[in-house]
mmCIF file of C-alpha atoms in Angstrom:
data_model
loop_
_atom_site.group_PDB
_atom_site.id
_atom_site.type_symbol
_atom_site.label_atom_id
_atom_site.label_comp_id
_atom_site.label_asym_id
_atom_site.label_seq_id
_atom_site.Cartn_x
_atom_site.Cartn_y
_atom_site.Cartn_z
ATOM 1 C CA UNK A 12 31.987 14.458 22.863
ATOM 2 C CA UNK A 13 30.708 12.682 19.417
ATOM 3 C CA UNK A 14 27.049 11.839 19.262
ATOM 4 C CA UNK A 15 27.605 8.115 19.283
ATOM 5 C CA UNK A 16 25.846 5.469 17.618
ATOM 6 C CA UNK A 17 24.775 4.169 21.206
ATOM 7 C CA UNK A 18 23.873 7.660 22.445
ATOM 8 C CA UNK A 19 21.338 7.916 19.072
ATOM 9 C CA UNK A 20 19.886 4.544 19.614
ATOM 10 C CA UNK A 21 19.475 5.231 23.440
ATOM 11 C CA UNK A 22 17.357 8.758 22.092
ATOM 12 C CA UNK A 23 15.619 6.788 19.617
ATOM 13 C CA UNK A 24 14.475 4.228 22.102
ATOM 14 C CA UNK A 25 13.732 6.996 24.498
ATOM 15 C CA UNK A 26 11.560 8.194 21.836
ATOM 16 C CA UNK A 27 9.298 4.968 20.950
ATOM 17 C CA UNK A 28 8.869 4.700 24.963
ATOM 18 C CA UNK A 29 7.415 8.191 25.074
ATOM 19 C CA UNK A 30 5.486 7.494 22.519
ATOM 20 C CA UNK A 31 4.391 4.408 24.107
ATOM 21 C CA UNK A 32 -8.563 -1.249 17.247
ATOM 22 C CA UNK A 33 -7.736 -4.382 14.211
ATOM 23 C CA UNK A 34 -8.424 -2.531 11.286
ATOM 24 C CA UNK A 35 -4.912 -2.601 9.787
ATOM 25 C CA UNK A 36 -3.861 -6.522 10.053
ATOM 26 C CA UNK A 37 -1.292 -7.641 7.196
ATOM 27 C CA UNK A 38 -1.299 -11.085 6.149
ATOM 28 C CA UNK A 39 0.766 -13.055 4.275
ATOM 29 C CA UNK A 40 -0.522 -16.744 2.749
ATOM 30 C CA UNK A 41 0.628 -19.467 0.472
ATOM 31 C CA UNK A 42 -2.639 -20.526 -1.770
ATOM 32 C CA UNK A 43 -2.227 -22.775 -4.233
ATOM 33 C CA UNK A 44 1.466 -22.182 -4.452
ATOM 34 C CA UNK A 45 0.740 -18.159 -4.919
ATOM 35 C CA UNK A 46 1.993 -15.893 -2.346
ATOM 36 C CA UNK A 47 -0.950 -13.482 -1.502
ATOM 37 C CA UNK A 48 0.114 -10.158 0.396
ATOM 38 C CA UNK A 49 -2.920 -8.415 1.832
ATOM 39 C CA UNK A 50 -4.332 -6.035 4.412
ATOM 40 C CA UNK A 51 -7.168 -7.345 6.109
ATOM 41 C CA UNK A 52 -9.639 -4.248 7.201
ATOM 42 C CA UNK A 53 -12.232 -4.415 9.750
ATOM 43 C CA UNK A 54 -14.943 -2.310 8.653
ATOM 44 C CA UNK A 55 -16.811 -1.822 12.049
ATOM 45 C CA UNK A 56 -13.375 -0.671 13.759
ATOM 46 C CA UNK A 57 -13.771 2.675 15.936
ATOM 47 C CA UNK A 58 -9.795 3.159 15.751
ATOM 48 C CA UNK A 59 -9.322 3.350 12.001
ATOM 49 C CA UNK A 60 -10.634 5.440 9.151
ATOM 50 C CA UNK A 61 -10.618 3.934 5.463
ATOM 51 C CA UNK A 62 -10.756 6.266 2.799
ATOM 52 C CA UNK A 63 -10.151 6.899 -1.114
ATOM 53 C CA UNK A 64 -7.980 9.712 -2.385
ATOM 54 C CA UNK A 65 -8.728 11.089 -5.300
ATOM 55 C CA UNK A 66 -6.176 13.562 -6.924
ATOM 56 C CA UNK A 67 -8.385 16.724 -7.954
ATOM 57 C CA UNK A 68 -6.079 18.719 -10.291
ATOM 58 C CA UNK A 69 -5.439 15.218 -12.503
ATOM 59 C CA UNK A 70 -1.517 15.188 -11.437
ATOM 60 C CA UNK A 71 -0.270 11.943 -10.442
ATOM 61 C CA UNK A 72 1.867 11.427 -6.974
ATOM 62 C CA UNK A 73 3.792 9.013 -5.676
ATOM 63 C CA UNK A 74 2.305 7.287 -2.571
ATOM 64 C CA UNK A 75 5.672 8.162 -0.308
ATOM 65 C CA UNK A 76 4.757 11.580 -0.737
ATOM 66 C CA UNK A 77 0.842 11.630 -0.259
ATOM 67 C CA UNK A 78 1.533 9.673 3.232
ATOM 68 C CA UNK A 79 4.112 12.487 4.131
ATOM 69 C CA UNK A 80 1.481 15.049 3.196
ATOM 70 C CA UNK A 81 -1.525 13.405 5.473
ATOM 71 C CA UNK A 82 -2.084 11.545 8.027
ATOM 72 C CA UNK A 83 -1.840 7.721 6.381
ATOM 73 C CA UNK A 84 -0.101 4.325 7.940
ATOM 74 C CA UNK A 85 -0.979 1.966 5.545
ATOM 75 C CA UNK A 86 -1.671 2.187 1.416
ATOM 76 C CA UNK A 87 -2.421 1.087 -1.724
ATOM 77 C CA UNK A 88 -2.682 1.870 -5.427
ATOM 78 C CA UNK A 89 -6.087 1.643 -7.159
ATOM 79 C CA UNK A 90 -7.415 1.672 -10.233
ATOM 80 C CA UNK A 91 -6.316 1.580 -13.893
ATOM 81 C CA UNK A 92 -5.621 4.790 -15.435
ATOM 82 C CA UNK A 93 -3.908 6.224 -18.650
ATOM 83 C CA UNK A 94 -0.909 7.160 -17.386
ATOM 84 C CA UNK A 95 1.374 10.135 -19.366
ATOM 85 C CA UNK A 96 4.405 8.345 -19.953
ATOM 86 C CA UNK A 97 2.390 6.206 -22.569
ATOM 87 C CA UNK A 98 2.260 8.091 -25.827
ATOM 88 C CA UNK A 99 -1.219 6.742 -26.410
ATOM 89 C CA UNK A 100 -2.444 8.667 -23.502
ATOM 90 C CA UNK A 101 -0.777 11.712 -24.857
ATOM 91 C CA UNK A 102 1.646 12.278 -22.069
ATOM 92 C CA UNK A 103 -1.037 13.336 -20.023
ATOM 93 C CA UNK A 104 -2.300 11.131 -16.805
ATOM 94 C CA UNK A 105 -6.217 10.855 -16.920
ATOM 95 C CA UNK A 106 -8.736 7.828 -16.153
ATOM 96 C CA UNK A 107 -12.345 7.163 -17.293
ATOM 97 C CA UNK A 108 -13.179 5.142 -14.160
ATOM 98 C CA UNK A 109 -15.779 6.382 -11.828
ATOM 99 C CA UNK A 110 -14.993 7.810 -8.903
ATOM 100 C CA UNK A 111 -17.011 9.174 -5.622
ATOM 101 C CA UNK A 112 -15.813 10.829 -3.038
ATOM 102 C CA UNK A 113 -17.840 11.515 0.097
ATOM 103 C CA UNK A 114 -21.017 10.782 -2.336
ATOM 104 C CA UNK A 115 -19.573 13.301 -5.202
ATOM 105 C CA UNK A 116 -19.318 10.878 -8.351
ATOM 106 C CA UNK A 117 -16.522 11.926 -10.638
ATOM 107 C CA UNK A 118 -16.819 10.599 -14.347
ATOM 108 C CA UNK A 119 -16.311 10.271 -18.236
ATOM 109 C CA UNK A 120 -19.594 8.677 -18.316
ATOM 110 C CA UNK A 121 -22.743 8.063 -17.268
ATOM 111 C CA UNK A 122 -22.586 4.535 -17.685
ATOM 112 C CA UNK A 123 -20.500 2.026 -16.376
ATOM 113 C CA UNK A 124 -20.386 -0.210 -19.185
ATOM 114 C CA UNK A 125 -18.554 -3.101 -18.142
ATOM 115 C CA UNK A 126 -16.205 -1.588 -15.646
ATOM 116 C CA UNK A 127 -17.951 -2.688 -12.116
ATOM 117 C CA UNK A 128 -18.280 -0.083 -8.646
ATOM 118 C CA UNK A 129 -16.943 -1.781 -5.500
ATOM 119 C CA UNK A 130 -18.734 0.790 -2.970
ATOM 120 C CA UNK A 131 -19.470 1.422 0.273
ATOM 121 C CA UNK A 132 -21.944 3.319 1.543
ATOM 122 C CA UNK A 133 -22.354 6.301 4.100
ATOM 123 C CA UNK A 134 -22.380 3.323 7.064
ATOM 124 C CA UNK A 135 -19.091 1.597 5.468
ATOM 125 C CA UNK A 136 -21.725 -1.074 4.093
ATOM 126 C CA UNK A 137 -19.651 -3.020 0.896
ATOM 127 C CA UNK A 138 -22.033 -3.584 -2.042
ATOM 128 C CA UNK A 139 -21.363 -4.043 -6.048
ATOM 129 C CA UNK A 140 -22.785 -1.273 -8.321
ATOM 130 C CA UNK A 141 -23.022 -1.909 -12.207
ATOM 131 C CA UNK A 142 -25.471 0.536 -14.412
ATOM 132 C CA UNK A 143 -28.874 -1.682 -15.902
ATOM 133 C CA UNK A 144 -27.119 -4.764 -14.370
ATOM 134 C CA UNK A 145 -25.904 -4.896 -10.501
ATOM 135 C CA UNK A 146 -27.959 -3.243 -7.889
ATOM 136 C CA UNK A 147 -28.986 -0.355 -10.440
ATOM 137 C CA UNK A 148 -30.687 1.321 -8.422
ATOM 138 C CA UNK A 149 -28.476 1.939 -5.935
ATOM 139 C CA UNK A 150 -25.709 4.127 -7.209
ATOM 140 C CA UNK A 151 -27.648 7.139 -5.227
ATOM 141 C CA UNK A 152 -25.957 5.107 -2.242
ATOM 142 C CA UNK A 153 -22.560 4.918 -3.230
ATOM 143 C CA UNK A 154 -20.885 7.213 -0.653
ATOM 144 C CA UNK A 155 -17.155 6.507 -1.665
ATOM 145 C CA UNK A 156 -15.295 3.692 -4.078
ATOM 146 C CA UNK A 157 -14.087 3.699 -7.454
ATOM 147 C CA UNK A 158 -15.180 1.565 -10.539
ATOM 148 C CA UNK A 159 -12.595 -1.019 -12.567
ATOM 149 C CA UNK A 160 -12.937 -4.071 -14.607
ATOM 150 C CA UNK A 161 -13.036 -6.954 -14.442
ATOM 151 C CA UNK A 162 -14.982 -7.909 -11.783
ATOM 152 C CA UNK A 163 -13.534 -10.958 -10.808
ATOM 153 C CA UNK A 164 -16.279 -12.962 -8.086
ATOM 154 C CA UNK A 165 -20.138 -11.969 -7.929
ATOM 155 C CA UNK A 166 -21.100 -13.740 -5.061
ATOM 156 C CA UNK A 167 -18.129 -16.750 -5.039
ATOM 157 C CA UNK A 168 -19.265 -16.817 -9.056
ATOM 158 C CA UNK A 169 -16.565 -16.633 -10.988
ATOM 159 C CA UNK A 170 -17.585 -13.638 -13.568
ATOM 160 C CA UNK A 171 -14.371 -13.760 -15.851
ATOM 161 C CA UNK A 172 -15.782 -15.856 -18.179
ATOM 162 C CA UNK A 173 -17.967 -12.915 -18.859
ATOM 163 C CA UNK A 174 -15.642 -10.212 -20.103
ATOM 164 C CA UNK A 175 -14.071 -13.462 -22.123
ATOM 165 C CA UNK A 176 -17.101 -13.557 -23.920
ATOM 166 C CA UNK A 177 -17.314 -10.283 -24.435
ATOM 167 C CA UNK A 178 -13.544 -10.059 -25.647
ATOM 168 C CA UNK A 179 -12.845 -7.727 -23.371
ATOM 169 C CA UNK A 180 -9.591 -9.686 -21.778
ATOM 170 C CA UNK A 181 -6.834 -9.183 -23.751
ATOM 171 C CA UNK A 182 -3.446 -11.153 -24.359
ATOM 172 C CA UNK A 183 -1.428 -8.443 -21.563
ATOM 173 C CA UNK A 184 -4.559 -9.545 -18.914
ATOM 174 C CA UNK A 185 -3.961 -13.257 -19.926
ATOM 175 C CA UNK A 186 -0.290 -13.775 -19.026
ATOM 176 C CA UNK A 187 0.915 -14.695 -15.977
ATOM 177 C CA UNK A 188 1.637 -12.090 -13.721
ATOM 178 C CA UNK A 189 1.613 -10.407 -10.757
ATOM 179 C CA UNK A 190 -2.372 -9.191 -9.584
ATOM 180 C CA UNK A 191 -3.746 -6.968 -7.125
ATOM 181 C CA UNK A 192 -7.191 -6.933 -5.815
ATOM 182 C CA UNK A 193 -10.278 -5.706 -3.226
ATOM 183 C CA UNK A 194 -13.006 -8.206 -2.369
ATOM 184 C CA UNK A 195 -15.296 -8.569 0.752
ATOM 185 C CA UNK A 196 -16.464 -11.361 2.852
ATOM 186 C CA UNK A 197 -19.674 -12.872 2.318
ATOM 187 C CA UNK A 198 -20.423 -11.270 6.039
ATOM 188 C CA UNK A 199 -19.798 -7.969 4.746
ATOM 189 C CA UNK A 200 -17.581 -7.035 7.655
ATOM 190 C CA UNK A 201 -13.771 -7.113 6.647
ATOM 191 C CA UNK A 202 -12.025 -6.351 2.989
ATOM 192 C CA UNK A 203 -8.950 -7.614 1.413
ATOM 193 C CA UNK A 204 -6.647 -6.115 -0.935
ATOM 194 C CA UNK A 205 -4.465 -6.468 -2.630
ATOM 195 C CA UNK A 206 -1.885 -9.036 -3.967
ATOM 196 C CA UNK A 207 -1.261 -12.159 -5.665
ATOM 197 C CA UNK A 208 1.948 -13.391 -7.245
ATOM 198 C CA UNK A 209 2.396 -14.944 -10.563
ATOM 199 C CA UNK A 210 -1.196 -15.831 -11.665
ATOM 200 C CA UNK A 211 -3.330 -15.855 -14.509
ATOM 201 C CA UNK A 212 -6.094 -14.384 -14.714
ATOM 202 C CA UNK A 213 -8.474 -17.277 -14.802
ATOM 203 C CA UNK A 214 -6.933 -18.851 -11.495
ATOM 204 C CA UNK A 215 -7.308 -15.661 -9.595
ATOM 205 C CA UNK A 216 -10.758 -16.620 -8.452
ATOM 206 C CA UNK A 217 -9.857 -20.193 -7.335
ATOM 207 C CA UNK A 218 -7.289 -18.922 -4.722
ATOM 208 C CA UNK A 219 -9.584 -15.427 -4.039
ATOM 209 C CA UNK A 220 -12.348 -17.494 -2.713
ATOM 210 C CA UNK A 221 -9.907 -19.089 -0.825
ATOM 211 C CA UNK A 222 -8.718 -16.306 0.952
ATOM 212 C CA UNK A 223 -12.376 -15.529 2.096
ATOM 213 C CA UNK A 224 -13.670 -13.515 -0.743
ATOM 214 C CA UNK A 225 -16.881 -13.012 -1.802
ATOM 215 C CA UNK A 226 -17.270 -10.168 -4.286
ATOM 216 C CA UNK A 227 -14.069 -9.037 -5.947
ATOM 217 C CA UNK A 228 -12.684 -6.678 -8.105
ATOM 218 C CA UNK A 229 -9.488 -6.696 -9.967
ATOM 219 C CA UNK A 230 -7.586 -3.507 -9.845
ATOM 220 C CA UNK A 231 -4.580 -1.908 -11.637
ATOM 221 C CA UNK A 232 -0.648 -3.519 -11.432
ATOM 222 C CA UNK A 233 2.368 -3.715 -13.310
ATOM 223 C CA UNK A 234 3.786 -0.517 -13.185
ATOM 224 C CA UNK A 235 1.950 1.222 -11.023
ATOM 225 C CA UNK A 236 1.912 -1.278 -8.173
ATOM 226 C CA UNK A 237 2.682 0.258 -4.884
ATOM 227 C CA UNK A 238 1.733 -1.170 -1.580
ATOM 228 C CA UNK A 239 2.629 0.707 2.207
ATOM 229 C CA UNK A 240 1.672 -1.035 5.265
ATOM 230 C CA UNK A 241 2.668 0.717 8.457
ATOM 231 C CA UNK A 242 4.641 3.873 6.582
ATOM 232 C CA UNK A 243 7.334 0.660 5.224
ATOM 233 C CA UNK A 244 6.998 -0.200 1.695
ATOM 234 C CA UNK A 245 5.829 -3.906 1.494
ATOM 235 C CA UNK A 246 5.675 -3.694 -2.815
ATOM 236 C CA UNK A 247 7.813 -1.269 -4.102
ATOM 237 C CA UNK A 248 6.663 2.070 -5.572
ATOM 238 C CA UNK A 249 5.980 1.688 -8.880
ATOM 239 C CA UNK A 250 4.839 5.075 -11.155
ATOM 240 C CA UNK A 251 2.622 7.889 -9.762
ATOM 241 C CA UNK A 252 -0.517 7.374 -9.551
ATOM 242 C CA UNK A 253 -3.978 9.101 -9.554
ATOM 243 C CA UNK A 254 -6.085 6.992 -6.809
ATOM 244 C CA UNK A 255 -5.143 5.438 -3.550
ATOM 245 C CA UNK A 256 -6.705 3.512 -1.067
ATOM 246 C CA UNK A 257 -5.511 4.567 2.143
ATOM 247 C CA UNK A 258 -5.895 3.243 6.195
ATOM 248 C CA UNK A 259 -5.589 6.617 8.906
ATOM 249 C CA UNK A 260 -5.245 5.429 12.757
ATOM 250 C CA UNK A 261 -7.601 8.290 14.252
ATOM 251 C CA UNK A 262 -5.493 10.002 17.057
ATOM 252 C CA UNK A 263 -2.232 9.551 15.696
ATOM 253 C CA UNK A 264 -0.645 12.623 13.983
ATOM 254 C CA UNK A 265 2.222 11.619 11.979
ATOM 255 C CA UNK A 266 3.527 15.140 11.760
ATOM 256 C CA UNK A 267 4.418 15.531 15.473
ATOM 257 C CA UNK A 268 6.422 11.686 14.960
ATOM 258 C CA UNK A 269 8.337 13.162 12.212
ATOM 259 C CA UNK A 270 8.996 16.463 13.685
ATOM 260 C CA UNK A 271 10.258 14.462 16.711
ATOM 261 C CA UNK A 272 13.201 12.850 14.738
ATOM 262 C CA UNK A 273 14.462 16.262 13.547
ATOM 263 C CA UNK A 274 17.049 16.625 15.979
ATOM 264 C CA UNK A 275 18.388 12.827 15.752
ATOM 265 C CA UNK A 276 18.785 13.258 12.258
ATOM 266 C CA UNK A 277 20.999 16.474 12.604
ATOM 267 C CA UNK A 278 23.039 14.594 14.696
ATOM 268 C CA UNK A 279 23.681 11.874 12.832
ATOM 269 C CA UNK A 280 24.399 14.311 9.806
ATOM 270 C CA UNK A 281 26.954 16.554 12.424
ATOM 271 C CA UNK A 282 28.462 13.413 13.183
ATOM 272 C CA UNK A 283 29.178 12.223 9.629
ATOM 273 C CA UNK A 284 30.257 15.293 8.048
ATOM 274 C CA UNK A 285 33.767 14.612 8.460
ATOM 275 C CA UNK A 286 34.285 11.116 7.999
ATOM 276 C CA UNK A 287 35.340 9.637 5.120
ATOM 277 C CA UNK A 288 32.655 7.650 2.135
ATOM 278 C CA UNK A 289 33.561 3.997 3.960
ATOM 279 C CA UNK A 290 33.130 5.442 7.250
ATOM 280 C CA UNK A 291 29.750 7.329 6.707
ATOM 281 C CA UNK A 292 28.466 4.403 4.807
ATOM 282 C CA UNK A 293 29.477 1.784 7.642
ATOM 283 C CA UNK A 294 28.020 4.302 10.337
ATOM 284 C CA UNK A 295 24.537 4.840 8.364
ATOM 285 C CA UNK A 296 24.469 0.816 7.582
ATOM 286 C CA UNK A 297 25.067 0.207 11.296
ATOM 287 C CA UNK A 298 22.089 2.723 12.193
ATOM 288 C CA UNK A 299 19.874 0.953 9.691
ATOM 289 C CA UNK A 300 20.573 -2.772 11.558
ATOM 290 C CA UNK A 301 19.632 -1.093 14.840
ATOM 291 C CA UNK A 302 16.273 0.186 12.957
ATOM 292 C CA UNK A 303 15.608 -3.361 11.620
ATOM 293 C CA UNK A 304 16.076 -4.943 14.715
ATOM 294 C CA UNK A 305 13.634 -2.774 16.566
ATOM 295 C CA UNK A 306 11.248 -3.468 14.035
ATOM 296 C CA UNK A 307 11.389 -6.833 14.012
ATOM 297 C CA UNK A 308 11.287 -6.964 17.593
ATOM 298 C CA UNK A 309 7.890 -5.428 17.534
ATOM 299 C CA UNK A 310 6.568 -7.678 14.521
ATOM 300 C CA UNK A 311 7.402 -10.615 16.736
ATOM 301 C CA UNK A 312 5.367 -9.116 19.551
ATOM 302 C CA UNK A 313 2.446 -8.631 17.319
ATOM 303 C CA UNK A 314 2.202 -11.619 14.931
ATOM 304 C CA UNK A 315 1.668 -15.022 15.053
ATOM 305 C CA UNK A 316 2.546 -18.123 11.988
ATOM 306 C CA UNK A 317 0.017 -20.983 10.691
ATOM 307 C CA UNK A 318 1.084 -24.129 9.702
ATOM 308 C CA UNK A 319 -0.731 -26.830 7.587
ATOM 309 C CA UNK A 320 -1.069 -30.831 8.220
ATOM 310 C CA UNK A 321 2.375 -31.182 6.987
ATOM 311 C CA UNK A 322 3.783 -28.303 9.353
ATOM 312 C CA UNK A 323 4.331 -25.799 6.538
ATOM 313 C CA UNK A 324 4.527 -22.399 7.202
ATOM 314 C CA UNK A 325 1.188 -20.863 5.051
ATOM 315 C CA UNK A 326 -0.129 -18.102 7.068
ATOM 316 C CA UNK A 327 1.702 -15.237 8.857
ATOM 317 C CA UNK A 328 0.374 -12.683 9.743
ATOM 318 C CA UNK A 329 0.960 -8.953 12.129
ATOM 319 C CA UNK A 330 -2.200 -7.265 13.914
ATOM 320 C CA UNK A 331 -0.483 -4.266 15.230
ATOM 321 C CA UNK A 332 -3.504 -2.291 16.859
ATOM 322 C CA UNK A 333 -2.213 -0.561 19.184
ATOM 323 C CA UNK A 334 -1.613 3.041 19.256
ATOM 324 C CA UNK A 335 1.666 3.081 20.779
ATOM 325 C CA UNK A 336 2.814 0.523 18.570
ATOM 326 C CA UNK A 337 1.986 2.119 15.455
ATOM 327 C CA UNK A 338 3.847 4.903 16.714
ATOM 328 C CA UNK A 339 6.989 3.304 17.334
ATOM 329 C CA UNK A 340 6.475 1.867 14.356
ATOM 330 C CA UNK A 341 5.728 4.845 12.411
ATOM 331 C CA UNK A 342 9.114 6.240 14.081
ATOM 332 C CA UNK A 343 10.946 3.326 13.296
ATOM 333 C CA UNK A 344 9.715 3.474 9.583
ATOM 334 C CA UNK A 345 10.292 7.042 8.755
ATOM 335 C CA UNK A 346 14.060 7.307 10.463
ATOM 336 C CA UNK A 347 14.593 4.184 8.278
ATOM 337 C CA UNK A 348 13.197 6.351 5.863
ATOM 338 C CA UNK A 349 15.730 9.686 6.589
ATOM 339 C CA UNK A 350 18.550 7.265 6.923
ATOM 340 C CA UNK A 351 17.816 5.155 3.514
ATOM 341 C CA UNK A 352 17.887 9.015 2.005
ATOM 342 C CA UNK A 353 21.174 10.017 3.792
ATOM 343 C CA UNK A 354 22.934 7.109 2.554
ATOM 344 C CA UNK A 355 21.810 7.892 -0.696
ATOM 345 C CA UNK A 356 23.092 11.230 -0.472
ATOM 346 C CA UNK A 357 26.559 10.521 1.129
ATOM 347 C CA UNK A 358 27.040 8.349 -2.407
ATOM 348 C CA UNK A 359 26.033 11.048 -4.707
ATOM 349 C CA UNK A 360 28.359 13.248 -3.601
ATOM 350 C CA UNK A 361 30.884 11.222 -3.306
ATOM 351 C CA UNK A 362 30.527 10.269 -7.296
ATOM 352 C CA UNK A 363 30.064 13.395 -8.081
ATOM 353 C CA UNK A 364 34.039 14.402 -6.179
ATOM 354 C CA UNK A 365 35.503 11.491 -7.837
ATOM 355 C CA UNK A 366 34.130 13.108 -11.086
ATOM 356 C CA UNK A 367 35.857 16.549 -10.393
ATOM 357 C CA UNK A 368 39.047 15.211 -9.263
ATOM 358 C CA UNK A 369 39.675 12.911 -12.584
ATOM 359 C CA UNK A 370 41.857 14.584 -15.018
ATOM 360 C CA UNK A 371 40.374 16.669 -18.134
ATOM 361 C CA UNK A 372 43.087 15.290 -20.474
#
């Protein structure tokens, strides 16, 4: 009997029941008439670990596969680096940023110049570091964080005028554009990161303060913008990259989840292999509206909209804290995932028949 597309779902479902805390909230806000995508972390949570990853050997990855490698949900892109597919940075990735890790500061320099530390120290306290000029002599008590430029709010003040004065913001940092972020509140208990659309630089603060910040830091975008919230790509992947910010639910081994879907996705593959192109593609996009709908079915469950005087929508936003909901999401997410790849698959070979059967002459 053919493993049917009800008789996967039905194992599938089977599997987010078996496998049936706000540290990892996304939230998504109209300021100002700029769309602002963030993660809202709790910094006293017991159910969530927030880290920075550092690649060690100086080769940039792609955030898909770091999160396949360890134990991430949720994910962002840091800080500016030279990438090597600029010929400036002679096709080699480095950065000159500081970095620590765990207390170990990595760097060019011992200086900071004007680039600016948003740390934390060894009790997840947020403070601003800045050689001879912000809390100097405190750097002993960064524990982990990375340093960038420019640092957009010191205490609600708006500090680009600074680095303006300085002529340290260029005509590419003037344009209008697409920015990504980390700032704190002024109670030092939650950050925010990481995206604004279409702004220029010296409006960023203005809708920043409005979104609760109180320091903040401008970090890297353009190209290497990539953004992950609950193993799903909210931005897409942009290059690879040498720093990431990263969320880890504690107890949750992603592993075991994606070892789990192993045997579905043999199935579905058994149950392809001799169909024709339309027919594999119509089964895999049919697979993929089950997957959505699941997912949405759970982001329903666990968010909630805002509307203004005027009963605009301006706030929406998903607190999945649960553990057995970020497994079923993480499930849903990764077969999503496997399936997306599949599909891609099933059309690469079928170009590359169509390409053996045309005649040489």
């Amino acid at each position: 009997m053919k493993y049917t597309i009800v008789k996967i779902f039905f194992t599938f479902y089977f599997l987010l029941i078996t496998f049936s805390t706000s540290a990892n909230t996304f939230i998504e806000k109209t300021i100002d008439w700029h769309k602002v995508k963030v993660i809202k972390y709790d910094l006293k949570s017991d159910n969530f670990t927030f880290k920075i990853w550092m690649n060690n050997d100086w080769d940039s990855t792609s955030l898909r596969d770091l999160m396949d490698k360890n134990n991430w949900i949720s994910a962002v892109n840091w800080v500016y680096f030279c990438p090597a597919d600029y010929s400036s940075c002679k096709w080699k990735d480095f950065t000159i940023n500081e970095r620590y890790i765990d207390g170990k500061k990595n760097a060019w320099y011992d200086d900071t110049w004007d680039r600016v530390v948003f740390a934390l120290d060894k009790s997840n306290t947020p403070f601003l570091f800045q050689t001879n000029k912000i809390n100097p002599d405190k750097e002993t008590e960064v524990y982990n964080w990375l340093g960038n430029f420019p640092l957009i709010l010191q205490d609600w003040k708006n500090m680009i005028e600074y680095y303006r004065e300085q002529w340290l913001i260029d005509n590419k940092m003037k344009a209008s554009m697409s920015r990504n972020f980390i700032c704190s509140d002024k109670e030092w208990e939650n950050l925010y990161f990481w995206y604004v659309n279409n702004i220029i630089l010296d409006h960023l603060h203005v809708v920043l303060t409005e979104l609760w910040c109180y320091n903040a830091l401008n970090l890297d975008a353009w190209a290497s913008s990539a953004m992950i919230y609950n193993s799903r790509y909210i931005v897409w992947p942009g290059r690879s990259v040498l720093d990431w910010l990263i969320i880890e639910r504690k107890w949750l081994d992603t592993k075991i989840l994606r070892d789990s879907l192993n045997p579905i996705v043999k199935k579905i593959e058994k149950n392809i292999k001799f169909k024709n192109f339309t027919e594999k593609i119509k089964y895999l996009d049919k697979l993929s509206a089950t997957i959505t709908k699941a997912r949405t079915q759970i982001y329903e469950q666990n968010s909630k909209d805002l509307y203004d005087e005027n009963w605009n929508n301006i706030w929406y936003e998903i607190n999945t804290n649960g553990l057995n909901t970020l497994k079923k999401l993480y499930i849903i997410n990764y077969l999503d995932k496997l399936i997306y790849e599949l599909e891609k698959k099933v059309i690469a070979e079928d170009k590359k028949n169509k390409v053996f059967k045309e005649p040489l002459f």
